[in-house]
Structures are given as C-alpha cells and as structure tokens.
Amino acid sequence: MSDFQSDFSLKVQSIVAQIPEGRFMTYGQIAALAGNARAARIVGGVAHFGATELPWHRVVNKKGGLAAGFPSGGRILHRQLVEAEGVAVDSNDRVDIERLMWWPEN
DNA sequence: CGAATGACCAAGC
DNA sequence: GGCTTGGCCATTC
C-alpha cells in the first residue's frame, strides 16, 4: 500500500467506494467533494497509485468516458464492466454522464 | 528536498 | 469540430 493516507486521497477513495452501481462521477466532481475542485488530476493519481480495488470504472472524466489509462484492455474492459452494470455505452466508449452523474447525498 | 509525472480540465488555434 | 497548450496540486523518484 502506498502512502495514500492524505486527506484528499482518503476522501477520494471513500467517495469512489460509495458510488452505487450503474452510477458515475467525474474526476472534477470527486475532487470538489474531496476539498479541491482543481485537484481532478490528483483523483487520477490516487486511482493510478493506490486503492486499485475500488470501482474506478464508475469514475469517468468530463467526456463521460473512462480515463485514458485504464489497465490492460483499457476502454474494452471499461465498456464490459459498465455494461455489466446495465449501463449503455456509446460508440465513443462514453456513457450518458449527464444523466447518470451521481452525487453523495449525505 | 527538488524536479518530474499524471486515469484532468478549460481555453485557444 | 478535433488537436495543442497551460495550469493545477498531490504523489513519486
């Protein structure tokens, strides 16, 4: 486990872990909830270095598609994971983010 | 400790 | 309408 114990990373990981099935959040959104709206990149950093067990496939960028560097299989794997949750994926590997964008209500 | 990196975002061309 | 540039801020080497 990496040193991802900082407030941001902990919040980010916590938020991602709470995303319900079939819902999505953008990096910027998570970053804002974590306390830094500008730290969208850091969310990606957490995704890349730590908490690999979290449902990162439910985390998408503003485009509505999965981030650029998903593990081997990349968008292919992402698409399978998302579709497995009953979500339609666009030819561009994008989901209807504006419709499925979720927000932690608590 | 200093420099480089990155699963992003927004603006510019 | 798609590609390039700059800026952001924490983590890594």
mmCIF file of C-alpha atoms (C1' of nucleotides) in Angstrom:
data_model
loop_
_atom_site.group_PDB
_atom_site.id
_atom_site.type_symbol
_atom_site.label_atom_id
_atom_site.label_comp_id
_atom_site.label_asym_id
_atom_site.label_seq_id
_atom_site.Cartn_x
_atom_site.Cartn_y
_atom_site.Cartn_z
ATOM 1 C CA MET A 1 0.000 0.000 0.000
ATOM 2 C CA SER A 2 1.271 3.390 -0.884
ATOM 3 C CA ASP A 3 1.348 6.437 1.298
ATOM 4 C CA PHE A 4 -2.096 7.410 0.197
ATOM 5 C CA GLN A 5 -3.151 8.441 3.661
ATOM 6 C CA SER A 6 -3.585 12.118 2.952
ATOM 7 C CA ASP A 7 -6.910 13.801 3.494
ATOM 8 C CA PHE A 8 -7.581 14.131 -0.197
ATOM 9 C CA SER A 9 -6.758 10.592 -1.119
ATOM 10 C CA LEU A 10 -8.734 9.210 1.790
ATOM 11 C CA LYS A 11 -11.752 11.264 0.846
ATOM 12 C CA VAL A 12 -11.389 10.376 -2.788
ATOM 13 C CA GLN A 13 -11.143 6.694 -2.056
ATOM 14 C CA SER A 14 -14.057 6.912 0.324
ATOM 15 C CA ILE A 15 -16.210 8.652 -2.249
ATOM 16 C CA VAL A 16 -15.349 6.242 -5.027
ATOM 17 C CA ALA A 17 -16.124 3.328 -2.765
ATOM 18 C CA GLN A 18 -19.571 4.776 -2.198
ATOM 19 C CA ILE A 19 -20.551 5.190 -5.824
ATOM 20 C CA PRO A 20 -23.604 2.956 -6.395
ATOM 21 C CA GLU A 21 -23.757 0.515 -9.248
ATOM 22 C CA GLY A 22 -24.828 1.980 -12.556
ATOM 23 C CA ARG A 23 -23.876 5.498 -11.484
ATOM 24 C CA PHE A 24 -20.886 7.658 -12.389
ATOM 25 C CA MET A 25 -18.924 10.582 -11.097
ATOM 26 C CA THR A 26 -16.436 12.821 -12.798
ATOM 27 C CA TYR A 27 -12.923 13.382 -11.522
ATOM 28 C CA GLY A 28 -13.590 17.056 -11.050
ATOM 29 C CA GLN A 29 -16.694 16.254 -9.073
ATOM 30 C CA ILE A 30 -14.891 13.892 -6.753
ATOM 31 C CA ALA A 31 -12.054 16.354 -6.423
ATOM 32 C CA ALA A 32 -14.503 19.037 -5.380
ATOM 33 C CA LEU A 33 -16.038 16.762 -2.760
ATOM 34 C CA ALA A 34 -12.580 15.871 -1.558
ATOM 35 C CA GLY A 35 -11.989 19.555 -0.935
ATOM 36 C CA ASN A 36 -10.107 20.650 -4.053
ATOM 37 C CA ALA A 37 -12.078 21.273 -7.204
ATOM 38 C CA ARG A 38 -8.798 21.832 -9.029
ATOM 39 C CA ALA A 39 -7.296 18.572 -7.913
ATOM 40 C CA ALA A 40 -9.011 16.445 -10.519
ATOM 41 C CA ARG A 41 -5.574 15.209 -11.528
ATOM 42 C CA ILE A 42 -4.923 14.067 -8.003
ATOM 43 C CA VAL A 43 -8.021 11.898 -8.158
ATOM 44 C CA GLY A 44 -6.475 10.243 -11.163
ATOM 45 C CA GLY A 45 -3.246 9.994 -9.223
ATOM 46 C CA VAL A 46 -4.991 8.125 -6.433
ATOM 47 C CA ALA A 47 -6.593 5.869 -8.976
ATOM 48 C CA HIS A 48 -3.257 5.074 -10.551
ATOM 49 C CA PHE A 49 -1.132 4.538 -7.461
ATOM 50 C CA GLY A 50 -3.475 3.448 -4.702
ATOM 51 C CA ALA A 51 -6.846 1.851 -3.959
ATOM 52 C CA THR A 52 -6.826 -0.344 -7.035
ATOM 53 C CA GLU A 53 -9.636 -2.366 -5.541
ATOM 54 C CA LEU A 54 -12.114 0.464 -5.775
ATOM 55 C CA PRO A 55 -14.677 0.683 -8.617
ATOM 56 C CA TRP A 56 -12.698 3.145 -10.706
ATOM 57 C CA HIS A 57 -14.729 2.090 -13.716
ATOM 58 C CA ARG A 58 -17.530 4.147 -12.192
ATOM 59 C CA VAL A 59 -15.303 7.179 -12.289
ATOM 60 C CA VAL A 60 -15.250 8.997 -15.595
ATOM 61 C CA ASN A 61 -13.887 12.206 -16.977
ATOM 62 C CA LYS A 62 -15.941 15.142 -18.157
ATOM 63 C CA LYS A 63 -16.303 13.469 -21.518
ATOM 64 C CA GLY A 64 -18.382 10.792 -19.872
ATOM 65 C CA GLY A 65 -15.899 8.087 -20.824
ATOM 66 C CA LEU A 66 -13.299 6.301 -18.803
ATOM 67 C CA ALA A 67 -9.987 7.947 -18.247
ATOM 68 C CA ALA A 68 -7.118 7.458 -20.662
ATOM 69 C CA GLY A 69 -5.034 4.901 -18.827
ATOM 70 C CA PHE A 70 -7.283 2.197 -17.519
ATOM 71 C CA PRO A 71 -5.438 -1.127 -17.035
ATOM 72 C CA SER A 72 -4.820 -3.562 -19.858
ATOM 73 C CA GLY A 73 -7.773 -3.772 -22.133
ATOM 74 C CA GLY A 74 -8.427 -0.143 -21.428
ATOM 75 C CA ARG A 75 -11.685 1.021 -22.862
ATOM 76 C CA ILE A 76 -12.614 -2.503 -23.820
ATOM 77 C CA LEU A 77 -12.525 -3.619 -20.214
ATOM 78 C CA HIS A 78 -14.198 -0.456 -19.063
ATOM 79 C CA ARG A 79 -17.019 -0.967 -21.508
ATOM 80 C CA GLN A 80 -17.570 -4.526 -20.320
ATOM 81 C CA LEU A 81 -17.611 -3.502 -16.685
ATOM 82 C CA VAL A 82 -20.025 -0.650 -17.299
ATOM 83 C CA GLU A 83 -22.358 -2.648 -19.500
ATOM 84 C CA ALA A 84 -22.323 -5.400 -16.898
ATOM 85 C CA GLU A 85 -23.942 -2.882 -14.566
ATOM 86 C CA GLY A 86 -26.726 -2.284 -17.032
ATOM 87 C CA VAL A 87 -25.415 0.964 -18.452
ATOM 88 C CA ALA A 88 -25.419 1.642 -22.169
ATOM 89 C CA VAL A 89 -22.075 2.630 -23.641
ATOM 90 C CA ASP A 90 -21.687 4.884 -26.633
ATOM 91 C CA SER A 91 -19.585 4.016 -29.671
ATOM 92 C CA ASN A 92 -17.160 6.518 -28.279
ATOM 93 C CA ASP A 93 -16.967 4.474 -25.086
ATOM 94 C CA ARG A 94 -18.961 7.142 -23.384
ATOM 95 C CA VAL A 95 -21.901 6.839 -21.022
ATOM 96 C CA ASP A 96 -24.697 9.319 -20.511
ATOM 97 C CA ILE A 97 -22.762 11.087 -17.820
ATOM 98 C CA GLU A 98 -25.166 13.981 -17.624
ATOM 99 C CA ARG A 99 -27.952 11.589 -16.839
ATOM 100 C CA LEU A 100 -26.086 9.107 -14.682
ATOM 101 C CA MET A 101 -23.897 11.559 -12.816
ATOM 102 C CA TRP A 102 -24.322 10.654 -9.169
ATOM 103 C CA TRP A 103 -23.813 12.711 -6.064
ATOM 104 C CA PRO A 104 -23.338 11.519 -2.474
ATOM 105 C CA GLU A 105 -26.460 12.839 -0.801
ATOM 106 C CA ASN A 106 -25.116 12.701 2.693
ATOM 107 C "C1'" DC B 1 14.433 18.492 -0.701
ATOM 108 C "C1'" DG B 2 13.966 19.485 -5.975
ATOM 109 C "C1'" DA B 3 12.277 18.007 -10.326
ATOM 110 C "C1'" DA B 4 9.214 15.146 -12.898
ATOM 111 C "C1'" DT B 5 4.828 12.916 -13.503
ATOM 112 C "C1'" DG B 6 -0.207 12.290 -14.268
ATOM 113 C "C1'" DA B 7 -6.590 7.547 -15.019
ATOM 114 C "C1'" DC B 8 -7.832 16.049 -15.689
ATOM 115 C "C1'" DC B 9 -9.996 20.490 -17.114
ATOM 116 C "C1'" DA B 10 -10.615 24.636 -19.653
ATOM 117 C "C1'" DA B 11 -9.338 27.605 -23.091
ATOM 118 C "C1'" DG B 12 -7.021 28.552 -27.705
ATOM 119 C "C1'" DC B 13 -5.959 27.660 -32.550
ATOM 120 C "C1'" DG C 1 -15.073 20.245 -34.594
ATOM 121 C "C1'" DG C 2 -10.644 17.980 -33.227
ATOM 122 C "C1'" DC C 3 -5.871 18.740 -31.647
ATOM 123 C "C1'" DT C 4 -2.448 21.582 -28.720
ATOM 124 C "C1'" DT C 5 -1.005 24.423 -24.640
ATOM 125 C "C1'" DG C 6 -1.094 25.871 -19.989
ATOM 126 C "C1'" DG C 7 -2.397 25.395 -15.258
ATOM 127 C "C1'" DC C 8 -3.486 22.713 -11.055
ATOM 128 C "C1'" DC C 9 -1.880 20.146 -6.969
ATOM 129 C "C1'" DA C 10 -0.611 15.810 -4.512
ATOM 130 C "C1'" DT C 11 2.368 11.718 -5.097
ATOM 131 C "C1'" DT C 12 6.735 9.635 -6.726
ATOM 132 C "C1'" DC C 13 11.681 9.112 -7.848
#
